[in-house]
Every structure is written in structure tokens, then in C-alpha cells.
Tab-separated table of C-alpha atoms and ligand atoms in Angstrom:
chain	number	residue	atom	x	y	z
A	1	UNK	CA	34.399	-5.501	12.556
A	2	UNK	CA	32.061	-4.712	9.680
A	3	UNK	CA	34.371	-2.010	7.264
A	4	UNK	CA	32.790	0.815	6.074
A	5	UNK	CA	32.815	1.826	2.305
A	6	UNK	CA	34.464	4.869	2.922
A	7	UNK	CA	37.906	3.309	4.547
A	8	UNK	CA	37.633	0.596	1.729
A	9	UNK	CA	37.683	3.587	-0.973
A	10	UNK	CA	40.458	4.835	1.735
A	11	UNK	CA	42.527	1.808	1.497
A	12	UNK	CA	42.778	1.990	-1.972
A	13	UNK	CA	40.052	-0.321	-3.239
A	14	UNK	CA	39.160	-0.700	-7.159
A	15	UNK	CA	36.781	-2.863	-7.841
A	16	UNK	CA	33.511	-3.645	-5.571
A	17	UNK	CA	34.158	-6.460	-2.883
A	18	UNK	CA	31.392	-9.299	-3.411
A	19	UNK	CA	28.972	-8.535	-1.035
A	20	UNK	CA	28.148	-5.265	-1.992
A	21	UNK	CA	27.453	-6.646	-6.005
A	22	UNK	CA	23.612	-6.908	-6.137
A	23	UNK	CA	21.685	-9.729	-8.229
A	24	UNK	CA	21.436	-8.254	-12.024
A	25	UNK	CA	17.546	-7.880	-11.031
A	26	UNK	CA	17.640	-5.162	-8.439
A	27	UNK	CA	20.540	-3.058	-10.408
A	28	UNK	CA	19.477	0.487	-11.561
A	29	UNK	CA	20.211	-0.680	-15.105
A	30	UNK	CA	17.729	-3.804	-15.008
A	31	UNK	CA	14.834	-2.068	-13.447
A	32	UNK	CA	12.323	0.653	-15.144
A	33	UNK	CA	12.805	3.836	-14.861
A	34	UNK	CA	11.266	7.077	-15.626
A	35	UNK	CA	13.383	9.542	-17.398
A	36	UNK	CA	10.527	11.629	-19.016
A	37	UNK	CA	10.765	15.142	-17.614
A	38	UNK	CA	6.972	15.456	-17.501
A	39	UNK	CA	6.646	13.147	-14.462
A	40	UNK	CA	8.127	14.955	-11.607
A	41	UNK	CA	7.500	14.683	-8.148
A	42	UNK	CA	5.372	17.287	-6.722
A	43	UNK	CA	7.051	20.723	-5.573
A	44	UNK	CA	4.262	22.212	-2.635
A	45	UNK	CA	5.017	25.688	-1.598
A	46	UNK	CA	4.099	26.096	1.906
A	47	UNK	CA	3.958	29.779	2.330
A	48	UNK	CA	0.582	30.771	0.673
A	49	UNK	CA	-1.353	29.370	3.737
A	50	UNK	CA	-2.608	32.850	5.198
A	51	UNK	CA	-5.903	33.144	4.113
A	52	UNK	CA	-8.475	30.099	3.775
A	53	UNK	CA	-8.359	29.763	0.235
A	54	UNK	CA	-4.563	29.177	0.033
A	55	UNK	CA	-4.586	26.864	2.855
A	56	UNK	CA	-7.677	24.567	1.136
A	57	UNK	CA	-5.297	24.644	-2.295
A	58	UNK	CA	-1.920	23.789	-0.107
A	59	UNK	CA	-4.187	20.840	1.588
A	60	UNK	CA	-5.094	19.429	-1.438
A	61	UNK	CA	-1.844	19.935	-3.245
A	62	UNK	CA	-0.182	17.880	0.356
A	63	UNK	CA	-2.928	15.315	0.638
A	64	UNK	CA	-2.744	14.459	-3.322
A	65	UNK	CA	0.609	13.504	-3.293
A	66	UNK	CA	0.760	11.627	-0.304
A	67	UNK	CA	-2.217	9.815	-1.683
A	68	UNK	CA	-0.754	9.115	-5.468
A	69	UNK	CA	2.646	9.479	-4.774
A	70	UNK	CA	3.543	9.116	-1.138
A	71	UNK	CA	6.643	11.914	-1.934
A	72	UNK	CA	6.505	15.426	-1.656
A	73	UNK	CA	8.450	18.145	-1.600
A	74	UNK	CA	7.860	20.890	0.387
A	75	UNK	CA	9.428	25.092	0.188
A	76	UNK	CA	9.181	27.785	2.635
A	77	UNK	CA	8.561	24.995	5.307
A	78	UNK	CA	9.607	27.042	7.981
A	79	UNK	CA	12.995	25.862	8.734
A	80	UNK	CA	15.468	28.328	7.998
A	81	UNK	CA	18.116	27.951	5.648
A	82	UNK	CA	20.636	28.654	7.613
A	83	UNK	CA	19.418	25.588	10.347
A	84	UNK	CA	19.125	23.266	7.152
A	85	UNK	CA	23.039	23.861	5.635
A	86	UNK	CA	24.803	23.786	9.457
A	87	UNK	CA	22.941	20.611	9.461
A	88	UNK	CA	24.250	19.337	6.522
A	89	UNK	CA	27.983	20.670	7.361
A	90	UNK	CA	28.017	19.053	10.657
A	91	UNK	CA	27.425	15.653	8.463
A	92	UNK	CA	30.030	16.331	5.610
A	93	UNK	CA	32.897	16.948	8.825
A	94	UNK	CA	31.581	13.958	10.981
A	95	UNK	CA	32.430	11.493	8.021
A	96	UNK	CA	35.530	13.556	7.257
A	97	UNK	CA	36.728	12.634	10.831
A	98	UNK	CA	39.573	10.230	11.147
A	99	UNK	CA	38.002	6.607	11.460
A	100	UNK	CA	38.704	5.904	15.608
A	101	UNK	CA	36.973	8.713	16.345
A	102	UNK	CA	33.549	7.720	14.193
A	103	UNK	CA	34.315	4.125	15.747
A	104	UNK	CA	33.041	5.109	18.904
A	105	UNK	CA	29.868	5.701	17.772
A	106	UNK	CA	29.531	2.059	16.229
A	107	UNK	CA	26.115	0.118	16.108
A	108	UNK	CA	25.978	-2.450	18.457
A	109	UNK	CA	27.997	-0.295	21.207
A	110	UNK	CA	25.018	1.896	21.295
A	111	UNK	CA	22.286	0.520	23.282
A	112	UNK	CA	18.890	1.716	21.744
A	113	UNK	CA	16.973	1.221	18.208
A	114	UNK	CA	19.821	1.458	16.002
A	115	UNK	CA	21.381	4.410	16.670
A	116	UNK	CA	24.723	4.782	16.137
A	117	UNK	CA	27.640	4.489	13.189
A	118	UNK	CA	27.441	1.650	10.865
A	119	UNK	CA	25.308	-0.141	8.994
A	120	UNK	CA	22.375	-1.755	9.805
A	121	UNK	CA	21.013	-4.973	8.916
A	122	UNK	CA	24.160	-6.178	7.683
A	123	UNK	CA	26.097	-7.285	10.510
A	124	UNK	CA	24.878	-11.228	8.269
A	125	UNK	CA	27.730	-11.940	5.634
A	126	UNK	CA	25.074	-13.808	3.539
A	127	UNK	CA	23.139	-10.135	3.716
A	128	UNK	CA	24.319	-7.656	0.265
A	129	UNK	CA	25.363	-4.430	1.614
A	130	UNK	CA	24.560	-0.984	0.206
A	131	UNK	CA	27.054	1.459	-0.631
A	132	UNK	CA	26.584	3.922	2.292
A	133	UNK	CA	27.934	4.608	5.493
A	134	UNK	CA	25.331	5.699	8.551
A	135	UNK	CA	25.318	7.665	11.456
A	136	UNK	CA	21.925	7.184	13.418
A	137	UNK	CA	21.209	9.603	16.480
A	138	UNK	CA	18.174	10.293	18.711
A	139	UNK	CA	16.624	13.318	17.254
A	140	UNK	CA	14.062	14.858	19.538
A	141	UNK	CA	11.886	13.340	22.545
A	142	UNK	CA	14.870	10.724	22.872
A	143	UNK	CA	16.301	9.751	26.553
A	144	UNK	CA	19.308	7.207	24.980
A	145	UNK	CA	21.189	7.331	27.666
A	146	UNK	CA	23.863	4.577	26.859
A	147	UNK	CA	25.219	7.520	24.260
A	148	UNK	CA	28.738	7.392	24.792
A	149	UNK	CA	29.442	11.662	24.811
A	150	UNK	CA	28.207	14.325	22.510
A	151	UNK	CA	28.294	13.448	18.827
A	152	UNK	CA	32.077	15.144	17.526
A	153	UNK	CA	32.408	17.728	16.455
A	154	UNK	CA	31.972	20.166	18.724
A	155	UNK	CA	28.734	22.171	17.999
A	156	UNK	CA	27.263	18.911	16.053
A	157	UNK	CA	25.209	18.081	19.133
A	158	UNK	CA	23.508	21.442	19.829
A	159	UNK	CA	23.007	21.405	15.806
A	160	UNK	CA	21.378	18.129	15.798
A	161	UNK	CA	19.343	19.264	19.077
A	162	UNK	CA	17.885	22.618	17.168
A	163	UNK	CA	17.405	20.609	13.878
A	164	UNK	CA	14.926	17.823	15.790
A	165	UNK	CA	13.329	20.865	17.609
A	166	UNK	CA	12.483	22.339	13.790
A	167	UNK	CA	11.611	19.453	12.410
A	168	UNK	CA	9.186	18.397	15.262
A	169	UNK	CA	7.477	21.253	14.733
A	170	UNK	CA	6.621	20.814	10.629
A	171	UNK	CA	6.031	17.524	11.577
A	172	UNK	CA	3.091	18.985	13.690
A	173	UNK	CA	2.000	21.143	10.719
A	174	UNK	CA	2.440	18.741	7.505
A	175	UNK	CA	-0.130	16.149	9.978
A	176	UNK	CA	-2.153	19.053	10.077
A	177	UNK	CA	-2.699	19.768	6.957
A	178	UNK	CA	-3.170	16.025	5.876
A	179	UNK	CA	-5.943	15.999	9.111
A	180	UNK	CA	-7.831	18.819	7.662
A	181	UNK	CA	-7.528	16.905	3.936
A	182	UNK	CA	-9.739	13.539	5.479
A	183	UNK	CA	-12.013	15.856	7.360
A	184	UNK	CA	-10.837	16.219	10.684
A	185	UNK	CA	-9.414	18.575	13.032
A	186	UNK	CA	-5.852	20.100	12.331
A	187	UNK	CA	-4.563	18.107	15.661
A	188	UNK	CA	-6.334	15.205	14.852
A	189	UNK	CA	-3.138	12.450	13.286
A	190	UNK	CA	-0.505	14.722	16.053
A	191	UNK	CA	-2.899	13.722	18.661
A	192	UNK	CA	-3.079	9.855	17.698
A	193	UNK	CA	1.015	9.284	18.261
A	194	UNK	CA	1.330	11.046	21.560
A	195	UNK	CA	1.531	14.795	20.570
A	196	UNK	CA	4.665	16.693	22.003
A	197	UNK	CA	5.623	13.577	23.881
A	198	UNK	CA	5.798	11.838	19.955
A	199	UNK	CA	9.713	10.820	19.025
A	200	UNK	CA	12.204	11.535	16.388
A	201	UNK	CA	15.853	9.796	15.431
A	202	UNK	CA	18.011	11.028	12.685
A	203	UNK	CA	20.022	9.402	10.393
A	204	UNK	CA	22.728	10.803	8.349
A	205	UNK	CA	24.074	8.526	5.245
A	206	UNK	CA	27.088	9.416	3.538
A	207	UNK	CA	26.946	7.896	-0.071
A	208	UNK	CA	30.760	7.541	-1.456
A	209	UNK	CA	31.047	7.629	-4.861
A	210	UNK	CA	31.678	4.211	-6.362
A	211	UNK	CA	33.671	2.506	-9.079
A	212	UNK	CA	31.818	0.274	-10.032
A	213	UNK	CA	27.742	2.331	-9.622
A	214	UNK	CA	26.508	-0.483	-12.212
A	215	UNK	CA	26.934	-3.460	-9.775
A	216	UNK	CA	25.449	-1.800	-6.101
A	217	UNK	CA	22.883	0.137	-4.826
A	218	UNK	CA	23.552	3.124	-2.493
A	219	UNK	CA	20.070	1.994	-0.142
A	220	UNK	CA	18.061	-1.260	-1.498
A	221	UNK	CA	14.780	-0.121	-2.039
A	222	UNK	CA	12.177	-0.532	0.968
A	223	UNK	CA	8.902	1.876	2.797
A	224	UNK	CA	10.274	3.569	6.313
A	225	UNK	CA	8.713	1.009	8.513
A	226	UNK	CA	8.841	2.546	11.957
A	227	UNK	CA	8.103	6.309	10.834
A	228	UNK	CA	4.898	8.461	10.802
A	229	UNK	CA	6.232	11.155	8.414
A	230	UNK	CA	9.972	11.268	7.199
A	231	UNK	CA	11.675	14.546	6.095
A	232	UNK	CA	14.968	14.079	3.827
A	233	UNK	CA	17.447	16.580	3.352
A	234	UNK	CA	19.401	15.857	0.332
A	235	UNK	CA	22.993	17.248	-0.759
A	236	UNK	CA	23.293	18.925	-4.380
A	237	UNK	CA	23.804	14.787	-6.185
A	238	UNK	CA	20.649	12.758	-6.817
A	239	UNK	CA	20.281	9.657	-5.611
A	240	UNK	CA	17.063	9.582	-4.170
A	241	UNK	CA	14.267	7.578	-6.318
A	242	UNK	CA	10.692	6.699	-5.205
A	243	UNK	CA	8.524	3.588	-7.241
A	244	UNK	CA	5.664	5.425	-8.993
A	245	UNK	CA	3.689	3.029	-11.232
A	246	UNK	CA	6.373	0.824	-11.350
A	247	UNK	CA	8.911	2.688	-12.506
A	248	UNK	CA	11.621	4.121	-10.401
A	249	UNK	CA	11.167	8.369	-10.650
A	250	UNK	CA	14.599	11.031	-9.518
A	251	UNK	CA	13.200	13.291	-6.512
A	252	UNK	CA	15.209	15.847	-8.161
A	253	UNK	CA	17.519	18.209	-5.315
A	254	UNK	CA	15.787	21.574	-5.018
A	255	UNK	CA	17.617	24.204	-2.804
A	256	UNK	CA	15.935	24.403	0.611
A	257	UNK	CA	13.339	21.972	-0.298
A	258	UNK	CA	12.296	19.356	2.446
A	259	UNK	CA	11.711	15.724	1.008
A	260	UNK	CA	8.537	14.569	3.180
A	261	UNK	CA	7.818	10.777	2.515
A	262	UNK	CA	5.068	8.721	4.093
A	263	UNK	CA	5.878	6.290	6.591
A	264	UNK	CA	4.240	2.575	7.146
A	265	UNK	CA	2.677	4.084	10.834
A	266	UNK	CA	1.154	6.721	8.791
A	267	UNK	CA	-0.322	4.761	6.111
A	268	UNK	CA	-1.557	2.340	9.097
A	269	UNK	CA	-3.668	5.286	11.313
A	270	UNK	CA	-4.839	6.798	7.849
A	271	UNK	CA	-6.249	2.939	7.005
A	272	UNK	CA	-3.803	3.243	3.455
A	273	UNK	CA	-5.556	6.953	2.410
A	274	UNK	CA	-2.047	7.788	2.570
A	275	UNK	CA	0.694	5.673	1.359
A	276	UNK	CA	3.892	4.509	2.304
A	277	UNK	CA	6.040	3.851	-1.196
A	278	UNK	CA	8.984	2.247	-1.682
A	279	UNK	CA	12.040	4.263	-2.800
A	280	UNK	CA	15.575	3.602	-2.877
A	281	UNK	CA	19.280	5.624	-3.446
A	282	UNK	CA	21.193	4.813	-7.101
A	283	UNK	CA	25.012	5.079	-6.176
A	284	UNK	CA	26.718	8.349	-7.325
A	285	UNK	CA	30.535	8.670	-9.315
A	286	UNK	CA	30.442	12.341	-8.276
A	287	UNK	CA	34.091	12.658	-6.741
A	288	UNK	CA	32.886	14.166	-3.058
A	289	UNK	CA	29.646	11.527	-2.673
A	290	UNK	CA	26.031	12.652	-1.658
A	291	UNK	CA	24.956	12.972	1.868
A	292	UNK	CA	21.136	12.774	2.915
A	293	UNK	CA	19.927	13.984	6.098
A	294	UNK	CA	16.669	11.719	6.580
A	295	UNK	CA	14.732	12.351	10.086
A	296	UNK	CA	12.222	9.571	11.467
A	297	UNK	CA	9.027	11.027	12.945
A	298	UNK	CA	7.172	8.489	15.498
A	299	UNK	CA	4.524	7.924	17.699
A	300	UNK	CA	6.049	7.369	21.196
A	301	UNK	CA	7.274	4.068	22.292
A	302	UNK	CA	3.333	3.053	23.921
A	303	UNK	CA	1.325	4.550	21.246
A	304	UNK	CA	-1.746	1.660	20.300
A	305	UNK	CA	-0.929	1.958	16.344
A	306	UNK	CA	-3.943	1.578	14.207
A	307	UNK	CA	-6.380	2.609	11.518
A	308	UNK	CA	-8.140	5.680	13.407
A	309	UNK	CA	-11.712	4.132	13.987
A	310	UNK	CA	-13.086	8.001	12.401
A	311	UNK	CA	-11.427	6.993	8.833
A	312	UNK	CA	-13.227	3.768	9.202
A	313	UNK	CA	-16.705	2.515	8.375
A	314	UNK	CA	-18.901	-0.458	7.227
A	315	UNK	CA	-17.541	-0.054	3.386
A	316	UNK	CA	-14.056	1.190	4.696
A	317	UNK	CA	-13.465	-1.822	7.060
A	318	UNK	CA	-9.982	-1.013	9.237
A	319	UNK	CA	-7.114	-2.924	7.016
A	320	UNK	CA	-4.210	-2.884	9.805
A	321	UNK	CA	-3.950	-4.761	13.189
A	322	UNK	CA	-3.393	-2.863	15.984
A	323	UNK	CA	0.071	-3.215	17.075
A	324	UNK	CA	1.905	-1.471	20.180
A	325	UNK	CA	5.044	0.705	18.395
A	326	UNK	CA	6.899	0.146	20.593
A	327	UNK	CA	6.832	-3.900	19.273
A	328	UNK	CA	6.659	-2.503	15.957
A	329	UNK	CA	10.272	-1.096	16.538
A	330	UNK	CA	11.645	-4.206	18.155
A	331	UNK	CA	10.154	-6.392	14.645
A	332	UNK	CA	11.781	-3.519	12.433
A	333	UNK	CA	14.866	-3.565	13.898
A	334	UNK	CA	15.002	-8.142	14.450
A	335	UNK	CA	14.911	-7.718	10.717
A	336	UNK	CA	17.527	-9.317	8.646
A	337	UNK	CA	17.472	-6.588	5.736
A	338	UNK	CA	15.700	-3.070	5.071
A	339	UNK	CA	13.667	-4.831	2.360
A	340	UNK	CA	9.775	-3.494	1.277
A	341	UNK	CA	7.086	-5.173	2.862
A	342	UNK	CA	7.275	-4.794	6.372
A	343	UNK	CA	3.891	-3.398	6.955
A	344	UNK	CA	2.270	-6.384	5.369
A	345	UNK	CA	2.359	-8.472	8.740
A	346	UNK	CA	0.211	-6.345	10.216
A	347	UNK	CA	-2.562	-6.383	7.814
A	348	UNK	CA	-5.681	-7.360	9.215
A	349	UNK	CA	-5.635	-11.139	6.656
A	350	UNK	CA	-1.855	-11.901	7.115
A	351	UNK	CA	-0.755	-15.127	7.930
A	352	UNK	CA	1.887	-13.917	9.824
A	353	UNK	CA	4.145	-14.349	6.628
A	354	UNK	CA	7.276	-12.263	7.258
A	355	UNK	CA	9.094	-10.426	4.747
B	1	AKG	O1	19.384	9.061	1.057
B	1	AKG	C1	18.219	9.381	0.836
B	1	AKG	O2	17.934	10.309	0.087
B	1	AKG	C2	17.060	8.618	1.428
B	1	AKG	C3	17.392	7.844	2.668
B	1	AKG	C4	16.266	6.951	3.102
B	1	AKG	O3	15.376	6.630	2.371
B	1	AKG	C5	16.240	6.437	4.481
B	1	AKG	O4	17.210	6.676	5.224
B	1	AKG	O5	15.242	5.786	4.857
B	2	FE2	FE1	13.727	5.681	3.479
């Protein structure tokens, strides 16, 4: 059975076992990265939306970021505070429970898209691990029946439940906004994965600090493949770095703020006006780890993915094949690694070339 990093650190380990130590070209110290405090990710306050004029400047703001950045961050979202830090210390006890209990939850036990404790993709030897520990749990619109009992402790589920409720709901508004920015009707991208019936999983990754941060990543760098919009919660230790013109940028923690990231599905329907970027996690020395909260929005399982034919045209040919999601899921998850790319076998010239 596949350890996890933080009952290594428990049992006393030093150094970094061998398949955690990444090739020198993929460390944080061997790749480019932007420490200039001028190039920040943008910060969108979503409260000045009342009258027309603050909505138009809050659409372009949205749209502009997911178009040059594919990151945003997003205040006064609508999610209370309250909602967002029971969320987070539901997460901080579940890893502090004693390791039988999280073994229960174990990928592979769990029938159903990954969910469950682990790690996935790595279940290969040959595959380099990252230096996190996951829990992944239906979030809303789920029936994952093959759940083995509530996720411990007690009041985690009915946290969890509320949270995906939330979220569901500024996933409904953030598509809105980016609808209205490419000329179409607020409901327009909510409509085109299902609406109410569309999906959401959780997954909460516990990053414990490392002694050796110069050898590992905490998450290899890769795009969320199966996800229409993602929303990251982040604790108070960075970690969190998106590519911007090829060099690797800090999405700085901001109290309350909601990370919203472009998925591949969304960059598919938009036909690539909005763009899903690779980012990855940089391990952390801070003594209690960082823990991110990162929720998967989807189209539901029989939703016809593709570039909407209304953001199409003779000069704007569609770029994507259309591709059931429910297939998309079963690629993403036959995967051997998280690694960027995925989206690239269903462009409309692959050769079916898989990354
Ligand atoms: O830990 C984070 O901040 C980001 C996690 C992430 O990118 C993911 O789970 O896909
Ligand atoms: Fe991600």
C-alpha cells in the first residue's frame, strides 16, 4: 500500500525517498520564475455589480484574465467567510486523524472518478510522486454510492454538502459573467454543461512541509482536464503558481479570496477564448504544511463537449472535437500522470498523440 508523505514525515523520515526527487529540469530552482512584484495575478472584486456600469467593468476585469491569464481571484464572491474557514478546518482535522481511520477512505476502495484518500496517478513505481496527500469527495450533483459512510469527522459531511451547494452557485454566476463578456446571454456557458443537473467533486490536498523542498514538487505542473471552472481555497502558505509567459508567477493568499482557474472543458466550449493554463504547487518548509481546498466544476456525465457553434464562424473555425465527458473523465482518469497536455487529443488536427 502506497504510503503517504505525511506517515513518512511521521515515521521519522529525513531525507526524500527516491521517487518523490524530480529530474533537475522540473525543480522550482531550474525553471523561470517571476519574482517582480509588478506582475500579480489579478484581484476582481465582485461586489460592485449593482448597477450596469459596474457589472460591464467586473465583466471585463473576469473575461481579461481568463483570457491572458486563465487565474483570477475573486472577493466578496458571495460565500461567506464563515462557510469558507469551517471548510478549511474540517480539512486541517481530517489529515490530523490517526492513519486507519483516513485508510478507509483510500483510492481504489472507492468506486467512482477518483474520489477518495490517496494519491492519484501514482499507484506506477516508475511514476515521481508529489509531495501531497489527497482526499477527493463528490461535491455537489454526485450519487457515489460505493462511499463507504460519511467523511469523519462528524459535521465534515454536512460541511462539505453546504460548501458544494455555495460553490455551485458562483459557479453559475462567474459563467455568467464570462457569457455576457463573448456576447451572449448570462445562462448561456451554465446552459451548455447541463445547468443545475451540472457536477462538482472536491479535493482537499494537504501539502507537508518537506526537508528536502529543493528536490520535489508539492503538484507537478498540469491544466485541470476534466473541469469547467475550478475554485481553490488556499491556507495562509503559498504554494500555488500558474505559467504566465513562461515564467512560473505566486497566486499570492488573500483572506477570503476565491482562486477561480479555467478548466480544459471550458477552454473547449469557449473554442480557446478562454484558457486553461498550466500551474503547479512549490513544496513549503513552513512547520504545519499548506492545505488547498480546490473544487472541480463539470458538465454532467452526458454533456456533448464542444466549441459552442455561436463562438464559431468561417474565420473562427471550431478547434476541439466533440467528445462525450463522460469519456473525457474515463481518458483523464486511464492517465498515467497529471501531466499538461491533456486537452491536446481532442483538438480538431491531432493524431491521436497522447500525452
Ligand atoms: O494546491 C493548490 O493550490 C492547487 C491544487 C490544484 O491545482 C489541483 O488540485 O488541481
Ligand atoms: Fe489544478
Amino acid at each position: 500500500m502506497e504510503q503517504m508523505v505525511q506517515h513518512l514525515l511521521e515515521n521519522g523520515l529525513t531525507a526524500v525517498p527516491k521517487r518523490f526527487i524530480q529530474p533537475p529540469e522540473k525543480r522550482v530552482s531550474q525553471t523561470p520564475r517571476k519574482v517582480d512584484e509588478g506582475l500579480q495575478l489579478p484581484l476582481v472584486d465582485l461586489s460592485g455589480m449593482e448597477d450596469d456600469q459596474g457589472r460591464r467593468h467586473v465583466v471585463s476585469e473576469i473575461s481579461r484574465a481568463c483570457t491572458e491569464w486563465g487565474f483570477v481571484q475573486v472577493l466578496n464572491h458571495g460565500v461567506s467567510e464563515e462557510l469558507l474557514q469551517a471548510t478549511m478546518d474540517y480539512a486541517w482535522r481530517f489529515f490530523a486523524l490517526p492513519a486507519d481511520e483516513k485508510e478507509e477512505y483510500r483510492v481504489g476502495k472507492i468506486v467512482g472518478s477518483g474520489h477518495g484518500y490517496g494519491r492519484l496517478f501514482e499507484n506506477d513505481e516508475r511514476v515521481i510522486a508529489d509531495w501531497n496527500d489527497g482526499l477527493a469527495v463528490p461535491s455537489y450533483n454526485r450519487i457515489v454510492d460505493k462511499l463507504p459512510k460519511l467523511i469523519r469527522p462528524p459535521g465534515f459531511q454536512e460541511v462539505v454538502d453546504e460548501y458544494g451547494r455555495a460553490l455551485q452557485q458562483l459557479h453559475r454566476k462567474i459563467l455568467g459573467l464570462l457569457s455576457e463578456a463573448v456576447g451572449q446571454p448570462s445562462e448561456f456557458f451554465y446552459s451548455k454543461i447541463g445547468g443545475d443537473k451540472a457536477i462538482g467533486d472536491t479535493s482537499f490536498k494537504f501539502y507537508p512541509p518537506c526537508p528536502e523542498p529543493e528536490l520535489v514538487l508539492g503538484l507537478s505542473a498540469h491544466e485541470d482536464g476534466g473541469s469547467v471552472l475550478t475554485f481553490v481555497q488556499q491556507s495562509e502558505v503559498p504554494g500555488l503558481e500558474v505559467l504566465k509567459d513562461g515564467e512560473w508567477v505566486v497566486v499570492q493568499p488573500v483572506p477570503h479570496a476565491i482562486v477561480v482557474n479555467v478548466g480544459d472543458i471550458l477552454q473547449m466550449i469557449s473554442n480557446g477564448r478562454f484558457r486553461s493554463v498550466q500551474h503547479r504547487v512549490f513544496p513549503t518548509q513552513a512547520p504545519a504544511g499548506r492545505l488547498s481546498i480546490a473544487t472541480f466544476n463539470k458538465p454532467t456525465p452526458d454533456t456533448i463537449v464542444q466549441p459552442a457553434p455561436e463562438l464559431c464562424s468561417k474565420t473562427q473555425p471550431p478547434l476541439y472535437r466533440p467528445v462525450k465527458f463522460l469519456d473525457c473523465q474515463i481518458e483523464f482518469f486511464a492517465r498515467k500522470n497529471l501531466g499538461p497536455g491533456f486537452i491536446k487529443r481532442y483538438e480538431m488536427n491531432s493524431t491521436d498523440i497522447i500525452p
